[in-house]
Amino acid sequence: MKQVVLELKDLRKSFGDNHVLNGFNLKLYEGENLVVMGKSGSGKSVMIKCLVGLMGADSGSIKIKNDDIVSLGQRELDILRTEIGFLFQGSALYDSMTVRENLEFPLRRNKDKINTGQTTEELVVEALENVGLVSAIDLMPAELSGGMQRRVALARALILKPKIILYDEPTTGLDPITSKEIIQLMRTIQKTYKTSSLIITHDVDCARVISNRMILLVDGINYAEGTFEELSTSEDPKIKAFFKN
Amino acid sequence: MILEKTNSIAVKTKRFFEEIGDMTYFAIRFFKEVVTSPFEWKELIRQCFQMGNRSFLLVGVTGFILGLVFTLQSRPTLLELGAVSWMPSMVSISIVREIGPVIISLICAGRIGSSIGAELGSMKVTEQIDAMEVSGTNPFKYLVVTRILATTLMLPLLIIMGDAVALFGSAIVENLKGDVSYVLYFNKVFDALKFSDVIPATVKSFFFGFAIGLVGCYKGYNCSKGTVGVGEASNAAVVYTSMLLFVIDFIAVFLTDIFF
Amino acid sequence: MKQSAPHKARVGLFVVLGTIILVAALYFIGNRQHLFSKNMEVYAVFQNVNGLQLGNNVRYSGINVGTVATIEMMDEATIVVQMMVEEKTGAFIKKDATATIGSDGLVGSMVINILPGKKNLLTIKSGDTIDTYSKIGADDMLSTLNVTNENAALLTADLLKITNKILQGDGALGALITDSLLTQDLRATLQNLKQTTDDAGGLISTLHYKFSKVDMEKSAVGILLNDTLVGHQVGGLITNLEQSGVDISETTQQLNLMISELQDKESAFNYLTKNETLPKTIDSTMVEIKEASRKLNENMEALKHNFLFRGYFRKQERAARKEAKSRKE
């Protein structure tokens, strides 16, 4: 049995009368690619934000490497967050900074977390090499295409060499070819750095390529769990709705 | 129908008070975070430079025209009373005490407040603020504290500069229309100005700066999703700031009245 | 950190109310409305309140002590004014204090001034009525000023006429002031005097030299000088000279005195008006001095010839002696 690196138990979150999460459970094992699929507005993003403490959950426990993040203080939470890479939906590069500064940003406070003895410059270049964009180092995010922005964002998520990477809709807003490139990149990185990945998406193609295991998020709970093949051949109408094209 | 209207008024009133309460907590959080480490010195200095630099020309031009027009417009009245020689003292006191700080603050509310609102709003919408938080930097410290501090520190400087340029504009009018030499004009200005005019105005402008930063940051930081939210944030920042500026000025004038 | 909506609303309400209360408090403190101090009522009856309004200040010896509360007209010449006066300062107002209505600056609003009484009477109580004293209003004052101005204008016109006449030289005063001849005479005389004194100085030193030579060497001149006749003549001349010197110094002293006195006064006009006989004296003095110096000059000339050219001396001998004699007399 592989080690559990991340566990959600009975997670609940509501905004007013809108109950987004009604007891969601999830376990992420070391080295696997877990895809959480759900419709838009089904609470995937809320779930992932609760996971890193960007949002407070109403109830339930969130365990990352045996630490319950609800009980952690700001400083401990910050330390724990260096173990997690987060790729945001819209890349979320800082507009006012160059690519280099964007990548240096996570290193400002947490340089000592990386014990490779590399300089900041070397780390930045290495991260950009991983995504194949060393030439863009001094450009502003606005000068990059959507695919390149996503790749820079990926580089930024990787710069602290995290053990867990959370992908929030890694392929939204990208054309199919660029999407494939990004998915390919995600697989390469996963192999290189032996990370565990939690991918949130509604893109079936993405899920097919990358997933080891899938969870379907419907009505705020983990409606179904299994591999892509198992789920895509299911007869349940709610599950079928995800896979029919 | 009537019930509906009263309901919506009640809801709006409640919203209004909620917003003010929220802003109060925002301000309290600012004061908590401003005294605790880590401090973002580099970003603070960058913001100070940005704000001062970006508003420099605008404040200069506005101040110049303000002094020019103010003098031109009050000249005929003073001429009628035969009191043109009082122009330097009248203009300097009214500009330094009241008109300069208020007008320049309003200009800066439009310039700085809206840009803070829009910048933070768009950062919020595109999840840049979240990205900052997960990369171990407290975005409140990095974005909000530095900006509020920067406006608080820079606005008095901008106002002093604006006042000086306004007085210069006024001196030009007097020089052209009234054959008053610049030396005489500024001699009269410094004769008329007392510390009890300058100090309350300067203290007041710190609060103006704080208000501009606070409202701009609050609106941007709590921006609702979508590009519409960004627009609303920057717009609301200006409107709320302008209102708040007048409230602060109102209180400041009363306090000045009592203590000076 | 996260607060519930009703909680936020309460905080917001609190902040807004707090701000309003703060502003109100500042307003009342700033206006010194005596919100919390105890007031007492004081009444005063006027015939005319000169535009006094409710809320106008009441001053006691120049200190703001209260405001006008009501103004009520009882009949056409009786207006009762009720004033709210601070109890603290009101305790100093005596029963014989008087109230007047004045204005606060030229264009300011009206104020009631309570002037302290003269005698040490009891202090007033709430509800008391104090005496009033109606001052002339600004209008009355201005009309009086107007009359005064007109009078002043007439006066100035008359004065102008007089001064014009003086300038033109009409009358004795005018003549005195405008007589430029007098000054010229004075100046010429002084110059003459100076010339004479210089000459005398030169002559005396020459004489001294000559005599010293005569003593040492028994030259022809010495013999000549030993001649009693010549000696007498020279002696007389010297006495003459001495006399002239004394005269001159006396005159100079007088002149000095006169001039310094002239300088002491602010103007000649001032002095001359005071001393009517002086001009005449000066005139005659001038003539005398002129005459004296002329004669002295002649003497000098003669003496010079006496020493340098013997022939000339002898020719003039008789005349010179006669002259010296007449001088002595």
Coordinates of N, CA and C in Angstrom, one line a residue, chain B residues 14 16-22 24-26 28-29 32 247 250-252 254-255 257-259, chain C residues 1 3 5-13 15-16 19 22-23 25-27 29-32:
Chain B
K14 N -28.3 47.9 5.1 CA -27.6 46.9 5.8 C -26.2 46.6 5.1
F16 N -24.6 48.7 3.4 CA -23.7 49.8 3.6 C -23.0 49.7 5.0
F17 N -23.8 49.4 6.0 CA -23.1 49.2 7.3 C -22.2 48.0 7.3
E18 N -22.6 46.9 6.6 CA -21.7 45.8 6.6 C -20.4 46.1 5.9
E19 N -20.5 46.9 4.9 CA -19.3 47.3 4.2 C -18.4 48.1 5.1
I20 N -19.0 49.0 5.8 CA -18.2 49.9 6.7 C -17.6 49.0 7.8
G21 N -18.4 48.1 8.3 CA -17.8 47.2 9.3 C -16.7 46.4 8.8
D22 N -16.9 45.9 7.6 CA -15.8 45.1 6.9 C -14.5 45.9 6.7
T24 N -13.7 48.4 8.5 CA -13.1 48.7 9.8 C -12.2 47.5 10.1
Y25 N -12.7 46.3 9.9 CA -11.8 45.1 10.2 C -10.6 45.1 9.3
F26 N -10.8 45.6 8.1 CA -9.7 45.6 7.1 C -8.6 46.6 7.7
I28 N -8.3 47.5 10.8 CA -7.7 46.9 12.0 C -6.6 45.9 11.6
R29 N -6.9 45.1 10.6 CA -5.9 44.1 10.1 C -4.7 44.8 9.6
K32 N -2.6 45.7 12.5 CA -1.9 44.6 13.1 C -0.8 44.1 12.2
V247 N -15.3 63.5 4.8 CA -15.6 63.3 6.2 C -14.4 63.6 7.1
F250 N -13.8 67.3 7.3 CA -14.8 67.8 8.2 C -14.3 67.7 9.6
I251 N -13.9 66.5 10.0 CA -13.4 66.3 11.4 C -12.1 67.1 11.6
A252 N -11.2 67.1 10.6 CA -10.0 67.8 10.7 C -10.2 69.3 10.9
F254 N -12.7 70.8 12.3 CA -13.2 71.0 13.6 C -12.1 70.9 14.6
L255 N -11.3 69.9 14.5 CA -10.1 69.7 15.4 C -9.2 70.9 15.3
D257 N -9.8 73.8 14.4 CA -10.5 75.0 15.1 C -10.3 75.0 16.6
I258 N -10.3 73.8 17.1 CA -10.2 73.7 18.6 C -8.8 73.9 19.1
F259 N -7.9 73.2 18.4 CA -6.5 73.2 18.9 C -5.6 74.2 18.4
Chain C
M1 N -10.7 35.7 11.7 CA -10.7 36.9 10.8 C -12.0 37.1 10.2
Q3 N -15.7 37.4 9.7 CA -16.8 37.8 10.5 C -18.1 37.6 9.8
A5 N -21.9 38.4 8.6 CA -22.5 39.6 8.1 C -23.2 40.5 9.1
P6 N -24.1 39.9 10.0 CA -24.7 40.8 11.0 C -23.7 41.5 11.9
H7 N -22.7 40.7 12.2 CA -21.6 41.3 13.1 C -21.0 42.5 12.4
K8 N -20.6 42.3 11.1 CA -20.0 43.4 10.3 C -20.9 44.6 10.3
A9 N -22.2 44.3 10.1 CA -23.2 45.4 10.0 C -23.2 46.2 11.3
R10 N -23.2 45.4 12.4 CA -23.2 46.1 13.7 C -21.9 47.0 13.9
V11 N -20.8 46.4 13.5 CA -19.5 47.2 13.6 C -19.6 48.5 12.7
G12 N -20.2 48.3 11.5 CA -20.3 49.4 10.6 C -21.2 50.5 11.2
L13 N -22.3 50.1 11.8 CA -23.2 51.0 12.4 C -22.5 51.7 13.5
V15 N -19.4 52.3 13.9 CA -18.4 53.2 13.3 C -19.0 54.5 12.8
V16 N -20.1 54.3 12.1 CA -20.8 55.5 11.6 C -21.4 56.4 12.7
T19 N -18.6 58.2 14.4 CA -18.1 59.3 13.7 C -19.1 60.5 13.8
L22 N -18.7 61.9 17.2 CA -17.5 62.7 17.3 C -17.6 64.1 16.7
V23 N -18.2 64.1 15.5 CA -18.3 65.3 14.8 C -19.2 66.3 15.5
A25 N -19.8 66.3 18.7 CA -19.1 66.7 19.9 C -18.1 67.8 19.6
L26 N -17.3 67.6 18.5 CA -16.4 68.6 18.1 C -17.0 69.9 17.7
Y27 N -18.2 69.8 17.1 CA -18.9 71.0 16.7 C -19.3 71.8 18.0
I29 N -18.0 71.6 21.0 CA -16.8 72.1 21.7 C -16.2 73.3 20.9
G30 N -16.2 73.1 19.6 CA -15.6 74.2 18.8 C -16.4 75.5 18.9
N31 N -17.7 75.4 18.9 CA -18.5 76.6 19.0 C -18.7 77.1 20.4
R32 N -18.2 76.4 21.3 CA -18.4 76.8 22.7 C -19.8 77.2 23.0

